[in-house]
């Protein structure tokens, strides 16, 4: 190998699917599916879920996460940007390629995000104009994370439909 070759060590991203509200319980029909999609993402990134009682608790936690690299906060918001699966995959791939180490995708409180929370976000992301249950929004986001990695790696899961 020539001396001019550069070795780049990629640090896996940490993806956290957070929400404001009660911790999912045994009666949450969507929790097992959400966990299954986050588990499918593990070959590509460290993934986990977190729950916070209040928006303030989530924002305080984001401050504590800050280290040598900033935490990218993506808040799911009906007024946010809508993306195709391919567009979202490109956005996630760009964050990965620029060395982003932590991304938090957060589903907000029932009353919506405060102005302070929206200002903290690097991206306001809308899953579409329809309103959906928070547990369902977490499931959709977890599936889209897995789909994004499938797109980025050429995995057949995403057939382009």
mmCIF file of C-alpha atoms in Angstrom:
data_model
loop_
_atom_site.group_PDB
_atom_site.id
_atom_site.type_symbol
_atom_site.label_atom_id
_atom_site.label_comp_id
_atom_site.label_asym_id
_atom_site.label_seq_id
_atom_site.Cartn_x
_atom_site.Cartn_y
_atom_site.Cartn_z
ATOM 1 C CA UNK A 1 0.000 0.000 0.000
ATOM 2 C CA UNK A 2 1.445 3.406 -0.937
ATOM 3 C CA UNK A 3 2.567 5.730 1.839
ATOM 4 C CA UNK A 4 0.096 8.351 0.658
ATOM 5 C CA UNK A 5 -2.904 6.170 1.539
ATOM 6 C CA UNK A 6 -4.953 7.571 4.374
ATOM 7 C CA UNK A 7 -6.649 5.408 6.945
ATOM 8 C CA UNK A 8 -9.884 6.774 8.277
ATOM 9 C CA UNK A 9 -11.391 5.212 11.334
ATOM 10 C CA UNK A 10 -15.115 5.744 11.417
ATOM 11 C CA UNK A 11 -16.607 6.011 14.875
ATOM 12 C CA UNK A 12 -20.090 4.532 14.858
ATOM 13 C CA UNK A 13 -22.861 7.027 15.329
ATOM 14 C CA UNK A 14 -25.048 6.895 18.397
ATOM 15 C CA UNK A 15 -28.700 7.224 17.442
ATOM 16 C CA UNK A 16 -31.206 7.799 20.199
ATOM 17 C CA UNK A 17 -34.947 7.666 19.654
ATOM 18 C CA UNK A 18 -36.339 9.775 22.481
ATOM 19 C CA UNK A 19 -39.809 10.836 23.436
ATOM 20 C CA UNK A 20 -41.525 13.005 25.979
ATOM 21 C CA UNK A 21 -44.134 11.081 27.913
ATOM 22 C CA UNK A 22 -44.523 7.947 29.958
ATOM 23 C CA UNK A 23 -42.129 5.066 29.506
ATOM 24 C CA UNK A 24 -43.612 2.464 27.176
ATOM 25 C CA UNK A 25 -45.262 -0.282 29.144
ATOM 26 C CA UNK A 26 -46.285 -3.822 28.452
ATOM 27 C CA UNK A 27 -49.553 -2.585 26.928
ATOM 28 C CA UNK A 28 -47.758 -0.529 24.257
ATOM 29 C CA UNK A 29 -48.374 -2.605 21.136
ATOM 30 C CA UNK A 30 -45.797 -0.638 19.166
ATOM 31 C CA UNK A 31 -42.874 -0.978 21.578
ATOM 32 C CA UNK A 32 -41.770 -4.468 20.483
ATOM 33 C CA UNK A 33 -41.781 -3.420 16.827
ATOM 34 C CA UNK A 34 -39.918 -0.191 17.592
ATOM 35 C CA UNK A 35 -37.272 -2.159 19.485
ATOM 36 C CA UNK A 36 -37.014 -4.670 16.641
ATOM 37 C CA UNK A 37 -36.235 -1.923 14.106
ATOM 38 C CA UNK A 38 -33.692 -0.294 16.423
ATOM 39 C CA UNK A 39 -32.045 -3.709 16.838
ATOM 40 C CA UNK A 40 -31.897 -4.078 13.037
ATOM 41 C CA UNK A 41 -29.944 -0.793 12.937
ATOM 42 C CA UNK A 42 -27.200 -2.044 15.280
ATOM 43 C CA UNK A 43 -24.815 -3.209 12.515
ATOM 44 C CA UNK A 44 -24.739 0.418 11.305
ATOM 45 C CA UNK A 45 -24.992 2.512 14.475
ATOM 46 C CA UNK A 46 -25.459 2.247 18.207
ATOM 47 C CA UNK A 47 -29.204 2.676 18.753
ATOM 48 C CA UNK A 48 -31.329 2.979 21.834
ATOM 49 C CA UNK A 49 -34.558 4.508 23.067
ATOM 50 C CA UNK A 50 -35.026 6.977 25.909
ATOM 51 C CA UNK A 51 -38.131 8.406 27.579
ATOM 52 C CA UNK A 52 -38.454 11.710 29.431
ATOM 53 C CA UNK A 53 -41.309 12.919 31.604
ATOM 54 C CA UNK A 54 -41.057 16.522 30.392
ATOM 55 C CA UNK A 55 -39.610 18.550 27.551
ATOM 56 C CA UNK A 56 -37.369 20.323 30.076
ATOM 57 C CA UNK A 57 -35.920 16.988 31.197
ATOM 58 C CA UNK A 58 -35.128 16.116 27.565
ATOM 59 C CA UNK A 59 -33.491 19.503 26.928
ATOM 60 C CA UNK A 60 -31.414 19.240 30.124
ATOM 61 C CA UNK A 61 -30.311 15.746 29.085
ATOM 62 C CA UNK A 62 -29.280 17.063 25.650
ATOM 63 C CA UNK A 63 -27.084 19.669 27.368
ATOM 64 C CA UNK A 64 -25.409 16.973 29.463
ATOM 65 C CA UNK A 65 -24.738 14.858 26.343
ATOM 66 C CA UNK A 66 -22.671 17.623 24.764
ATOM 67 C CA UNK A 67 -19.036 16.664 24.714
ATOM 68 C CA UNK A 68 -16.237 17.261 22.268
ATOM 69 C CA UNK A 69 -18.749 16.992 19.457
ATOM 70 C CA UNK A 70 -22.205 18.534 19.334
ATOM 71 C CA UNK A 71 -25.348 16.465 19.619
ATOM 72 C CA UNK A 72 -27.611 16.803 16.598
ATOM 73 C CA UNK A 73 -31.201 17.142 17.775
ATOM 74 C CA UNK A 74 -33.939 16.199 15.317
ATOM 75 C CA UNK A 75 -37.392 17.022 16.622
ATOM 76 C CA UNK A 76 -40.403 15.410 15.016
ATOM 77 C CA UNK A 77 -42.803 18.254 14.392
ATOM 78 C CA UNK A 78 -45.794 18.564 12.080
ATOM 79 C CA UNK A 79 -44.434 21.926 10.895
ATOM 80 C CA UNK A 80 -41.052 20.428 10.065
ATOM 81 C CA UNK A 81 -39.464 19.434 6.794
ATOM 82 C CA UNK A 82 -40.927 16.457 4.974
ATOM 83 C CA UNK A 83 -38.490 14.121 3.228
ATOM 84 C CA UNK A 84 -38.704 11.045 1.094
ATOM 85 C CA UNK A 85 -37.028 7.937 2.464
ATOM 86 C CA UNK A 86 -34.203 8.481 -0.016
ATOM 87 C CA UNK A 87 -33.850 12.120 1.032
ATOM 88 C CA UNK A 88 -33.765 11.151 4.693
ATOM 89 C CA UNK A 89 -31.146 8.470 3.948
ATOM 90 C CA UNK A 90 -29.025 11.082 2.148
ATOM 91 C CA UNK A 91 -29.363 13.443 5.134
ATOM 92 C CA UNK A 92 -28.370 10.694 7.588
ATOM 93 C CA UNK A 93 -25.493 9.571 5.358
ATOM 94 C CA UNK A 94 -24.192 13.126 5.162
ATOM 95 C CA UNK A 95 -24.209 13.403 8.971
ATOM 96 C CA UNK A 96 -22.364 10.076 9.190
ATOM 97 C CA UNK A 97 -19.803 11.137 6.569
ATOM 98 C CA UNK A 98 -19.093 14.457 8.296
ATOM 99 C CA UNK A 99 -18.343 12.618 11.542
ATOM 100 C CA UNK A 100 -21.481 13.301 13.549
ATOM 101 C CA UNK A 101 -21.299 11.065 16.588
ATOM 102 C CA UNK A 102 -24.688 11.559 18.229
ATOM 103 C CA UNK A 103 -28.128 12.194 16.786
ATOM 104 C CA UNK A 104 -31.235 12.340 18.923
ATOM 105 C CA UNK A 105 -34.577 11.903 17.167
ATOM 106 C CA UNK A 106 -37.303 13.071 19.543
ATOM 107 C CA UNK A 107 -41.073 12.805 19.597
ATOM 108 C CA UNK A 108 -42.434 15.695 21.620
ATOM 109 C CA UNK A 109 -45.059 16.273 24.209
ATOM 110 C CA UNK A 110 -48.761 16.056 23.350
ATOM 111 C CA UNK A 111 -48.975 19.866 23.359
ATOM 112 C CA UNK A 112 -46.130 20.171 20.835
ATOM 113 C CA UNK A 113 -42.610 21.535 21.126
ATOM 114 C CA UNK A 114 -41.924 24.897 22.745
ATOM 115 C CA UNK A 115 -40.169 27.644 20.804
ATOM 116 C CA UNK A 116 -37.029 27.023 22.911
ATOM 117 C CA UNK A 117 -36.971 23.353 21.919
ATOM 118 C CA UNK A 118 -37.526 24.137 18.234
ATOM 119 C CA UNK A 119 -34.643 26.630 18.355
ATOM 120 C CA UNK A 120 -32.362 23.963 19.904
ATOM 121 C CA UNK A 121 -33.047 21.545 17.034
ATOM 122 C CA UNK A 122 -30.779 21.230 14.017
ATOM 123 C CA UNK A 123 -33.714 19.771 12.093
ATOM 124 C CA UNK A 124 -37.467 19.829 12.512
ATOM 125 C CA UNK A 125 -38.717 16.714 10.733
ATOM 126 C CA UNK A 126 -42.306 15.991 9.792
ATOM 127 C CA UNK A 127 -43.506 12.439 9.181
ATOM 128 C CA UNK A 128 -46.390 13.909 7.181
ATOM 129 C CA UNK A 129 -49.376 16.185 7.601
ATOM 130 C CA UNK A 130 -51.503 13.611 9.435
ATOM 131 C CA UNK A 131 -51.539 13.451 13.216
ATOM 132 C CA UNK A 132 -50.565 10.092 14.705
ATOM 133 C CA UNK A 133 -50.177 8.568 18.131
ATOM 134 C CA UNK A 134 -46.750 9.154 19.683
ATOM 135 C CA UNK A 135 -46.072 5.413 19.954
ATOM 136 C CA UNK A 136 -46.820 5.049 16.251
ATOM 137 C CA UNK A 137 -44.554 8.010 15.415
ATOM 138 C CA UNK A 138 -41.700 6.295 17.296
ATOM 139 C CA UNK A 139 -42.318 3.102 15.323
ATOM 140 C CA UNK A 140 -42.382 4.967 11.998
ATOM 141 C CA UNK A 141 -39.151 6.797 12.900
ATOM 142 C CA UNK A 142 -37.420 3.550 13.926
ATOM 143 C CA UNK A 143 -38.465 1.905 10.648
ATOM 144 C CA UNK A 144 -37.246 4.906 8.647
ATOM 145 C CA UNK A 145 -33.870 4.753 10.397
ATOM 146 C CA UNK A 146 -33.518 1.115 9.382
ATOM 147 C CA UNK A 147 -34.735 1.901 5.855
ATOM 148 C CA UNK A 148 -32.175 4.723 5.604
ATOM 149 C CA UNK A 149 -29.347 2.325 6.444
ATOM 150 C CA UNK A 150 -30.752 -0.186 3.942
ATOM 151 C CA UNK A 151 -30.698 2.522 1.263
ATOM 152 C CA UNK A 152 -27.179 3.648 2.197
ATOM 153 C CA UNK A 153 -25.812 0.090 2.074
ATOM 154 C CA UNK A 154 -27.771 -1.147 -0.939
ATOM 155 C CA UNK A 155 -29.678 -3.685 1.164
ATOM 156 C CA UNK A 156 -32.716 -5.082 -0.671
ATOM 157 C CA UNK A 157 -35.119 -4.133 2.181
ATOM 158 C CA UNK A 158 -35.775 -0.862 0.404
ATOM 159 C CA UNK A 159 -37.218 -1.642 -2.992
ATOM 160 C CA UNK A 160 -37.897 1.966 -3.885
ATOM 161 C CA UNK A 161 -41.656 1.692 -3.481
#
